Structure formats: C-alpha cells, structure tokens
Tab-separated table of C-alpha atoms in Angstrom:
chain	number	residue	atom	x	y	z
A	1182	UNK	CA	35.622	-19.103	-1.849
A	1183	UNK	CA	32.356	-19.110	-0.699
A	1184	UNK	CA	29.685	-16.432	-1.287
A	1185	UNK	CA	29.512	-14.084	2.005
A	1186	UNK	CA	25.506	-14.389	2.944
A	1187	UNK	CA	23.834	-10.882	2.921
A	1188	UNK	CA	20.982	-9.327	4.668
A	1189	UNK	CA	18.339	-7.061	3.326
A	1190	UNK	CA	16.225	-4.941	5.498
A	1191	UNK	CA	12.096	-4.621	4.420
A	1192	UNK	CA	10.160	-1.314	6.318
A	1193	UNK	CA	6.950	-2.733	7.070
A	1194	UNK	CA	4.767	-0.108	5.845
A	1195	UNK	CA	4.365	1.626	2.527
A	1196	UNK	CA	5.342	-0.199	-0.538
A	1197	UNK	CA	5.785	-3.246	1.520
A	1198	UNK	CA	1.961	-4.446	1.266
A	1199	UNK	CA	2.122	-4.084	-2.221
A	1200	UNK	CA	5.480	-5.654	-3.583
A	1201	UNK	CA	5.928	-7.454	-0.201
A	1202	UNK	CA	5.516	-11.052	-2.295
A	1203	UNK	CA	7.796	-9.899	-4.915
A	1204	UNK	CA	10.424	-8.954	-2.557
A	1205	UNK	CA	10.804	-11.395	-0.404
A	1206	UNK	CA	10.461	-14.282	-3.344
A	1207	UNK	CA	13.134	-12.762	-5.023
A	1208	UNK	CA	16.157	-12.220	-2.896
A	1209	UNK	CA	14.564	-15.799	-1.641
A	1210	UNK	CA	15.544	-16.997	-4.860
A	1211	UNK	CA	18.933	-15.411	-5.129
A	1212	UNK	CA	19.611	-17.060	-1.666
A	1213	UNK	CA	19.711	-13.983	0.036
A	1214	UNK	CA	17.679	-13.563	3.721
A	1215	UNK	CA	15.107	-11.094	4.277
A	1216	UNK	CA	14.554	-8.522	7.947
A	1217	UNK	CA	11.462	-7.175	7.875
A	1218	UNK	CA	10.792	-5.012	10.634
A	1219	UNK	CA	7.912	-5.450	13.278
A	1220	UNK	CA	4.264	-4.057	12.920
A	1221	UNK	CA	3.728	-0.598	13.554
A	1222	UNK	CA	3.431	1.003	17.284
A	1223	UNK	CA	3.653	4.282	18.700
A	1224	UNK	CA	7.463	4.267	19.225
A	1225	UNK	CA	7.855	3.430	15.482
A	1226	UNK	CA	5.465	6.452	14.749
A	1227	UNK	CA	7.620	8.380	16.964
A	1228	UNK	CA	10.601	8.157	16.009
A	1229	UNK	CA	9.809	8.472	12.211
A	1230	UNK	CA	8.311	12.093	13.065
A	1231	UNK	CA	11.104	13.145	14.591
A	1232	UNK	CA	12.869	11.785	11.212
A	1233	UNK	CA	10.198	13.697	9.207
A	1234	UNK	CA	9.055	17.276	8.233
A	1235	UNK	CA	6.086	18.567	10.329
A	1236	UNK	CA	4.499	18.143	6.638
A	1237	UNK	CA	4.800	14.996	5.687
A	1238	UNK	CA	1.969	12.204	5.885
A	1239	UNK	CA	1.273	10.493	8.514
A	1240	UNK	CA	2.452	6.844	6.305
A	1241	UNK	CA	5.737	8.888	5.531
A	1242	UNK	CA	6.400	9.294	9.137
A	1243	UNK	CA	5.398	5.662	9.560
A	1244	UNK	CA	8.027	4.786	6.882
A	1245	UNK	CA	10.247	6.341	8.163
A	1246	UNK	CA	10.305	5.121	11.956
A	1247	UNK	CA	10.100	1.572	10.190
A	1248	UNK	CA	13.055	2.147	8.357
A	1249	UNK	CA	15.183	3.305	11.495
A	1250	UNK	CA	13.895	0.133	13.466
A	1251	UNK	CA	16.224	-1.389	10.764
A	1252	UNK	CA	19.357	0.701	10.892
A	1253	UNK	CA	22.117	-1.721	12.194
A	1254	UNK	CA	20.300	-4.732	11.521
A	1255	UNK	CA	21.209	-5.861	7.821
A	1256	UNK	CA	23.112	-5.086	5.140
A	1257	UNK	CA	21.055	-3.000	2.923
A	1258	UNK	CA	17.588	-1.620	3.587
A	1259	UNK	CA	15.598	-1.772	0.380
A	1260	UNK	CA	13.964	1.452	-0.740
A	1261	UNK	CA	12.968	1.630	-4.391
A	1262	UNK	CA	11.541	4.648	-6.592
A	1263	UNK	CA	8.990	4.249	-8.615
A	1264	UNK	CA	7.938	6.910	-10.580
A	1265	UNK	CA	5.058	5.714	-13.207
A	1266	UNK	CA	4.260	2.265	-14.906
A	1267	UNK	CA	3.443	4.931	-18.042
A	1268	UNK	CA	1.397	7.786	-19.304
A	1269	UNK	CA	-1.569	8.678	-16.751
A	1270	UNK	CA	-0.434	5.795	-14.807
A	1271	UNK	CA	1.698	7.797	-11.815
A	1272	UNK	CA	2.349	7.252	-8.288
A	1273	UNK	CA	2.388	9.984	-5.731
A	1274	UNK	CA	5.917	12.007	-5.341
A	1275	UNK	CA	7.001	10.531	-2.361
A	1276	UNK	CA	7.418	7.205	-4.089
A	1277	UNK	CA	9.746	8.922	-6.918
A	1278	UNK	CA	11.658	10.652	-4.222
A	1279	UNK	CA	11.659	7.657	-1.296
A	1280	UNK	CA	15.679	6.678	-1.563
A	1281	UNK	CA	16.412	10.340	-2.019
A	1282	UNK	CA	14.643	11.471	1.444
A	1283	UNK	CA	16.129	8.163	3.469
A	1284	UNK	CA	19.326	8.990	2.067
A	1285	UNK	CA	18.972	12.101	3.715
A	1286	UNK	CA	17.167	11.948	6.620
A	1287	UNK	CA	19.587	8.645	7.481
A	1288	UNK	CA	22.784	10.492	6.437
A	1289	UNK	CA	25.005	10.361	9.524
A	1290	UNK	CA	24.030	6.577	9.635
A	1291	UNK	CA	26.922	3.768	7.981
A	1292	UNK	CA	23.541	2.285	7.015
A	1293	UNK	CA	23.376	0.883	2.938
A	1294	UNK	CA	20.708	1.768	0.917
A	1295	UNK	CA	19.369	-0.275	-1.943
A	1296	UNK	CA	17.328	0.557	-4.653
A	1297	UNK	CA	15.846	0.199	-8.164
A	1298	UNK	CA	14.039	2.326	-10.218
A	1299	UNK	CA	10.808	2.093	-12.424
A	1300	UNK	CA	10.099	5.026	-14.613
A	1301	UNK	CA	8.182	3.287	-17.799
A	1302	UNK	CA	8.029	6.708	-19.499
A	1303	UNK	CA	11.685	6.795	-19.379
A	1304	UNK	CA	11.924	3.113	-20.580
A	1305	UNK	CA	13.128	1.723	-16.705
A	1306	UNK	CA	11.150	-1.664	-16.672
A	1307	UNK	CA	10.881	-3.361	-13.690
A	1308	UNK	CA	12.136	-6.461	-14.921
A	1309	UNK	CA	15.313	-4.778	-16.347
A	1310	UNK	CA	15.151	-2.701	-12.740
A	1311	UNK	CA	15.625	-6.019	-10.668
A	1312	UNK	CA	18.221	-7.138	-12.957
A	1313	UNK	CA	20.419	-4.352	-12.769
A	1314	UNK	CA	19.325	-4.489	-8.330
A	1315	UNK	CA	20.501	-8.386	-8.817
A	1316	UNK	CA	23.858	-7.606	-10.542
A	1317	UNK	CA	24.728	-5.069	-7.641
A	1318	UNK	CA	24.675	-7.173	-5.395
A	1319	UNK	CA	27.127	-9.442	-7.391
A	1320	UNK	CA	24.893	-11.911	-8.549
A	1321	UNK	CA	24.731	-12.676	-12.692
A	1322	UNK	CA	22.394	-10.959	-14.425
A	1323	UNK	CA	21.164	-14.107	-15.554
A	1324	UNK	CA	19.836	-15.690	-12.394
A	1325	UNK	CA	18.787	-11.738	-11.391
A	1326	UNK	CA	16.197	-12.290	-14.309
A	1327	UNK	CA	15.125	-15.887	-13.876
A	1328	UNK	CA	14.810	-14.853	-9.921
A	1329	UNK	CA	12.986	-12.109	-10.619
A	1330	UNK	CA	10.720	-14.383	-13.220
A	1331	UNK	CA	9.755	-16.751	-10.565
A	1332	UNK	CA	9.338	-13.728	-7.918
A	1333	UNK	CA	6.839	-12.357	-10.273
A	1334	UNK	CA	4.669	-15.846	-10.645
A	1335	UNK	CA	4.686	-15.744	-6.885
A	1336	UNK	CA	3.274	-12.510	-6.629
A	1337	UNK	CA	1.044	-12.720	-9.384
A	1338	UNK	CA	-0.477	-15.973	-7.614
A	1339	UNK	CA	-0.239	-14.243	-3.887
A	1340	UNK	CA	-2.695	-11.479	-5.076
A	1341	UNK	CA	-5.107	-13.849	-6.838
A	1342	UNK	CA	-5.702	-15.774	-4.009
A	1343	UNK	CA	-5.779	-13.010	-1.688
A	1344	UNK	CA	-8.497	-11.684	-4.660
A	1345	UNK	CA	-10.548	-14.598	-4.441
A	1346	UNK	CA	-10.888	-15.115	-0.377
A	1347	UNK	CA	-11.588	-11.346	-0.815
A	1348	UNK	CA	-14.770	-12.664	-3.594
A	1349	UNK	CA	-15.874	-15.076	-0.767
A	1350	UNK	CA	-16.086	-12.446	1.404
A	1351	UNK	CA	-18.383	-10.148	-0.816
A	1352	UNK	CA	-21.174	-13.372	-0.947
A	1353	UNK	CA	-21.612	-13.474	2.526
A	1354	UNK	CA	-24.944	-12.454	4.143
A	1355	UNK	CA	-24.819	-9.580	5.528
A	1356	UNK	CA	-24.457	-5.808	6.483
A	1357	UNK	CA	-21.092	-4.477	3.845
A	1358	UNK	CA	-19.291	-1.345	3.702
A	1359	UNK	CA	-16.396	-1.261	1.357
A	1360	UNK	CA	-13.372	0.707	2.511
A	1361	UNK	CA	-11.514	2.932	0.346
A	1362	UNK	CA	-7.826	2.964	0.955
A	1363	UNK	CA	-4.162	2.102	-0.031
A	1364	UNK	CA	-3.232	-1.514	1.257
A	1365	UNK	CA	-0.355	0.529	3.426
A	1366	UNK	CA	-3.286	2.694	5.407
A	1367	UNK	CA	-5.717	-0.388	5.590
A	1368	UNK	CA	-3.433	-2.834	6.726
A	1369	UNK	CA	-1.072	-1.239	8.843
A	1370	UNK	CA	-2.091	-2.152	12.345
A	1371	UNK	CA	-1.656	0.968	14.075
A	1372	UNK	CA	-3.177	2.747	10.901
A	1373	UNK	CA	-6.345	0.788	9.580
A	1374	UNK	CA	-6.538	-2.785	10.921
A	1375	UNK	CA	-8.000	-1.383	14.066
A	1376	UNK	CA	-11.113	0.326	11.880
A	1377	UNK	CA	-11.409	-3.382	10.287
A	1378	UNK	CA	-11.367	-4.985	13.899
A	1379	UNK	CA	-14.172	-2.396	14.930
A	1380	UNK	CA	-16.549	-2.917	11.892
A	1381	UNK	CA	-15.974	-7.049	12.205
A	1382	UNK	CA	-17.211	-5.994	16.114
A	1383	UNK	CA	-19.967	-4.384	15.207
A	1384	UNK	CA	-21.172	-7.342	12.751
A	1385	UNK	CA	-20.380	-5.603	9.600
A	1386	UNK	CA	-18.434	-7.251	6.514
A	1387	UNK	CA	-15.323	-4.863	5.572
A	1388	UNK	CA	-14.539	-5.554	1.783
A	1389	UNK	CA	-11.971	-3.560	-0.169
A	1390	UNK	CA	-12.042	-1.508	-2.753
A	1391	UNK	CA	-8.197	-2.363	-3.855
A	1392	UNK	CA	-8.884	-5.816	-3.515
A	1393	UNK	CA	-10.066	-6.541	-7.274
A	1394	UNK	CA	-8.532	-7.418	-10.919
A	1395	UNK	CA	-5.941	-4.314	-10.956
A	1396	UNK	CA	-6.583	-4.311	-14.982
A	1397	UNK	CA	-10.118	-4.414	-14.625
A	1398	UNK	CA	-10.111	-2.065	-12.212
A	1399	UNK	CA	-8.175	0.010	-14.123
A	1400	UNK	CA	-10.305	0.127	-17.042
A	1401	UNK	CA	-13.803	0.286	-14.652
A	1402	UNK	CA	-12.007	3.650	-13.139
A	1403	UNK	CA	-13.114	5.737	-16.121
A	1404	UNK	CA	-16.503	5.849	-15.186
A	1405	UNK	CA	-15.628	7.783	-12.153
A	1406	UNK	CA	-12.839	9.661	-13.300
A	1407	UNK	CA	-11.105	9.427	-17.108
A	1408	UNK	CA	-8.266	11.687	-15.773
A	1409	UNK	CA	-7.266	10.512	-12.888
A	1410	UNK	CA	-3.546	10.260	-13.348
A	1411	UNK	CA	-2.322	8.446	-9.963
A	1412	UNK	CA	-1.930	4.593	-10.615
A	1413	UNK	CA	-3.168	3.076	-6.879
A	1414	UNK	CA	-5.747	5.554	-6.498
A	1415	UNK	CA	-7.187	4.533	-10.413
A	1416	UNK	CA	-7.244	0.967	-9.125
A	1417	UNK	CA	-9.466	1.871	-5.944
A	1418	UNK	CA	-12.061	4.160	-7.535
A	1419	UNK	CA	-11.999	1.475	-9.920
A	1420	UNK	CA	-13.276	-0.994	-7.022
A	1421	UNK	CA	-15.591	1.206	-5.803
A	1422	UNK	CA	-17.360	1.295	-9.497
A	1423	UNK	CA	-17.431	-2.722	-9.471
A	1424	UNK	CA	-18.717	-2.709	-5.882
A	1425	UNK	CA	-20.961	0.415	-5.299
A	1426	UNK	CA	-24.020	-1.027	-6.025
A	1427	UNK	CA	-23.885	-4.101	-4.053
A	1428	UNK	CA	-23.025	-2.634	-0.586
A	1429	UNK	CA	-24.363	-0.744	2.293
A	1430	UNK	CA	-21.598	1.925	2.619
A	1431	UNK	CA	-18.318	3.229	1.513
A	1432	UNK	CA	-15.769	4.381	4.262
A	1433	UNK	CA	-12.707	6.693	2.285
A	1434	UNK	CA	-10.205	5.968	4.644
A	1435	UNK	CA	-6.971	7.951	4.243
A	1436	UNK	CA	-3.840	9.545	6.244
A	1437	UNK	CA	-3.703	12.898	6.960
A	1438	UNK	CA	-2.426	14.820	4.850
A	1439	UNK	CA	-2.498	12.787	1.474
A	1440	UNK	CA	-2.846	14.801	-1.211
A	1441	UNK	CA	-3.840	12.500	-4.370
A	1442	UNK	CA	-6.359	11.290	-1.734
A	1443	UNK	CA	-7.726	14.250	-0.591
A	1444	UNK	CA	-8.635	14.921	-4.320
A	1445	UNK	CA	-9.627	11.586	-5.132
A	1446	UNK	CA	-12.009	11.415	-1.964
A	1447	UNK	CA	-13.473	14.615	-2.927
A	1448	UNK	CA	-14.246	13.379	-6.160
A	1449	UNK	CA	-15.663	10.027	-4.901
A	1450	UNK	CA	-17.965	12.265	-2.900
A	1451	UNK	CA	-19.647	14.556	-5.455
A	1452	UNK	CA	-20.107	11.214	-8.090
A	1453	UNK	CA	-20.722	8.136	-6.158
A	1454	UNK	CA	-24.743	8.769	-5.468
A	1455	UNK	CA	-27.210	6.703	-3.672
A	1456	UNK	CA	-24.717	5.237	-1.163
A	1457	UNK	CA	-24.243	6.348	2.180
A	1458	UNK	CA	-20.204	7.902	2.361
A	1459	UNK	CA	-18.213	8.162	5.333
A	1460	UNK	CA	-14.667	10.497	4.999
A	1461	UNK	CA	-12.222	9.568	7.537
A	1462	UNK	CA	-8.956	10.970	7.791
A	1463	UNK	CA	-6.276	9.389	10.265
A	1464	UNK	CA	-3.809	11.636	12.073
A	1465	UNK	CA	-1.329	10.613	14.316
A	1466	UNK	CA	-3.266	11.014	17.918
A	1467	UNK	CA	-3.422	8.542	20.519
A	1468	UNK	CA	-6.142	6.034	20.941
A	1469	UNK	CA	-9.028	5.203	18.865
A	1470	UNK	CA	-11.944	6.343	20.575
A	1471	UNK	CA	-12.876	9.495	18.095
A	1472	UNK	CA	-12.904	6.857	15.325
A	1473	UNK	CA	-14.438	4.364	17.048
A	1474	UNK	CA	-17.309	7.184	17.289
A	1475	UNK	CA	-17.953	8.005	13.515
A	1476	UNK	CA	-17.999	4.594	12.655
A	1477	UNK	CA	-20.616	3.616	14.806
A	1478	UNK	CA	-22.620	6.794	13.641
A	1479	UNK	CA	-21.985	6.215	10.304
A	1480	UNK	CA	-23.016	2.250	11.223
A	1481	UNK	CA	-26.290	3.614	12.588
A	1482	UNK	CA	-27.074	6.042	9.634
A	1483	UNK	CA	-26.729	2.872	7.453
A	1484	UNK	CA	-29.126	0.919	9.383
A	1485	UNK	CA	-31.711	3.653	9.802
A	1486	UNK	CA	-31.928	3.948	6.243
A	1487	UNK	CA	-32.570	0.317	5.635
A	1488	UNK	CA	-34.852	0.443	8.832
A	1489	UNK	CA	-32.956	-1.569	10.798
A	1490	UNK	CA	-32.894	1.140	13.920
C-alpha cells in the first residue's frame, strides 16, 4: 500500500530565517512537501494580534498571523521549542514556550501541530530531536537520521554562502552601516527589508551583524559582554565586535517590545565607542515615513562627521 503523501505547514517569520534550509531539506529528503506561507502584510499582522496578548512582541504577533494563514492548508504546521544549545547559550522564552502558546491560541482549530524539542542542558540534541520528529510521522528512524544528516550539510553550506556574498559586500567602496538585528526582524518584509531598501536608496551599504562565523562570533562576543546568556543575541554583538571598526554606523534594529534586546541594545550603547549608534525600535503602525525620518538623520549625522555635508 502506498505511503499517503503529507503536508507540512512553515510560518514565514521567526525561526523560519534561521532553520528555514534545514527544514525544508529535510522533510525534502523524507519525501514529504513543504507550505510555507506568504511574506508578511498588514492582514497577517492583523490577524496575529488579535491571536496575541496586547503584550507580546510585535514578531510574536507576526508569528502568529503567519501561522493562521496556514490553518486548513496542510497537515501539520511545524512549531518547534528550543530552549538552549547549553549553559549560557539560551534563547528567549517565547522560543521554549512557541508549541505551547499555538496550541492554545489555535485550540478550537482541527489544525495538527508538530514539533521537536532542543534542550542541550537536558540532553535533547537536535539530531536525536529530528529523529524522534521523523519517526512520528511514521518514517524509520533510520532514514529520519540520514535525512536529517544531509539536511544539516545543506544548511551548513546555505549559510556559508550566504556568509561569503555577505564578505563581498563588506569590500565594497563605500558609505556602511551595519545593522543589528535577528534575521526574523531584518528580513521580514513588512518588518526590516523596507529599512534595507531605504539605506540601498540613499547609497549606503547595509551589512549585518548576524551575518558572520556563528562560532567566531560567539567567541568575539566576550569582548562586549562575557555574560550575555541569550544565544542569537551573543552571535550579533559578536558581529558588531568583528565589524565596528570598519564601518560608518551601527543601526540596533529591534521589535517592540523585545526584552533580551532591549538589554542587549542598551549595552551595545554604553560600550561600543567612537561609532555613531542609531536605536530603532519597530512597532506595529502603519507606513514607514517616521522611520524613513531617523534614518536619513542618522544618514546625515554620519556624513557630517566625515564632512561629507
């Protein structure tokens, strides 16, 4: 009897621009197709607020609207928690808690929910995670580990290359500001593509702080901070060490209200020295014209100081 072919759902937005390789290689692999929803507009911002507590963060809300653009349309939606990758090396709550609040917030929904866990401090690897994810599904354990073996080389070679353009990019000529930000706030299109579109506009190089060796980085984010105990916010201060001294500006780009970054940014602020700083938060108000505003200020402050103005 043949295999009945299954659907997984992928919300475009939070983990997605991190594990988005991984994902979709795997269940490739295991002959299994992949939804992902479409990039992010204002109805997908809507109605994940009215999903959401007033509280929550403006990429939670996000989430959330991206995972209800999927109800109905798969099989499973995949929403994993990860809790840590080991001591000092965290993520932020919400990622711990993720299948817990779609669970809820989606509970009068027939919609299936699949997850995995990675908790390193309580010995959940990922590679034992995607296994166990493989074999619920009814796939052999077997093929869920040489699946997610090959998923893994594809992602490891997806963010090298994506690493080196991003080197390229750091030779050119030219006016840089690096942006400080998770991948989900800078490249979310309703989020922070548009303050990428802006500086490209304006004749400015946008480089990324996340965009770097994630060991390396790692290792490079003592020098800022030797306690800082949340994993993707190590890896960016960690790219703002390497690249501090070779650009024109540093933008901390974040969502309202974040609150590893709104201790991180602080922190950024009162030890990165001799480098003009811009702190923008992003809520969830129509149009772009207040941000459109600081940056060019904070454009022109760089220029007057290297007295181009």
């Amino acid at each position: 009897m043949e295999k009945q072919a299954i659907t997984i759902g992928l919300p475009r937005a939070m983990l997605y621009y991190r594990y988005h390789a991984l994902w979709r290689a795997f269940f490739q692999e295991l002959g299994i197709e992949t939804v992902i929803s479409a990039p992010t507009d204002r109805d997908i911002l809507e109605r994940g607020t009215a999903l959401a507590i007033d509280e929550a963060c403006l990429s939670l809300k996000i989430y959330l609207g991206h995972v209800a653009a999927l109800v109905g349309k798969c099989d499973y939606i995949l929403v994993p928690r990860i809790s840590n990758f080991g001591n000092q090396r965290n993520m932020c709550t919400r990622f711990e808690a993720m299948p817990d609040l779609v669970r809820s917030a989606f509970r009068d929904s027939r919609q299936k929910i699949l997850s995995y866990e990675v908790d390193a401090l309580l010995k959940k690897e990922e590679s034992d995670a995607f296994a166990e994810m493989g074999r619920s599904l009814g796939y052999p354990v077997k093929a869920a580990r040489r699946a997610y073996k090959l998923a893994k080389k594809a992602e490891l070679n997806d963010f090298r290359a994506r690493v080196q353009r991003h080197e390229l990019r750091c030779r050119q000529e030219g006016m840089k500001v690096l942006i400080a930000a998770h991948s989900y706030v800078l490249e979310d299109p309703y989020m922070g593509r548009p303050v990428i579109e802006y500086l490209k506009r304006s004749g400015v190089i946008p480089l990324r702080a996340n965009l770097a060796d994630r060991e390396a980085a790692l290792k490079k984010s003592r020098e800022l901070s030797p306690t800082c105990k949340w994993e993707i916010n190590r890896e960016i201060l960690g790219g703002i060490a390497m690249r501090q001294h070779d650009v024109d500006g540093i933008i901390l780009l974040s969502a309202f209200p974040c609150g590893p970054d709104a201790m991180v940014n602080e922190l950024i602020t009162r030890r990165v020295k001799g480098v003009p700083l811009l702190n923008l938060v992003l809520d969830s108000q129509n149009g772009t014209a207040g941000v459109e505003t600081r940056l060019e200020s904070f454009i022109d402050i760089i220029r007057f100081k290297e007295g181009k103005l």
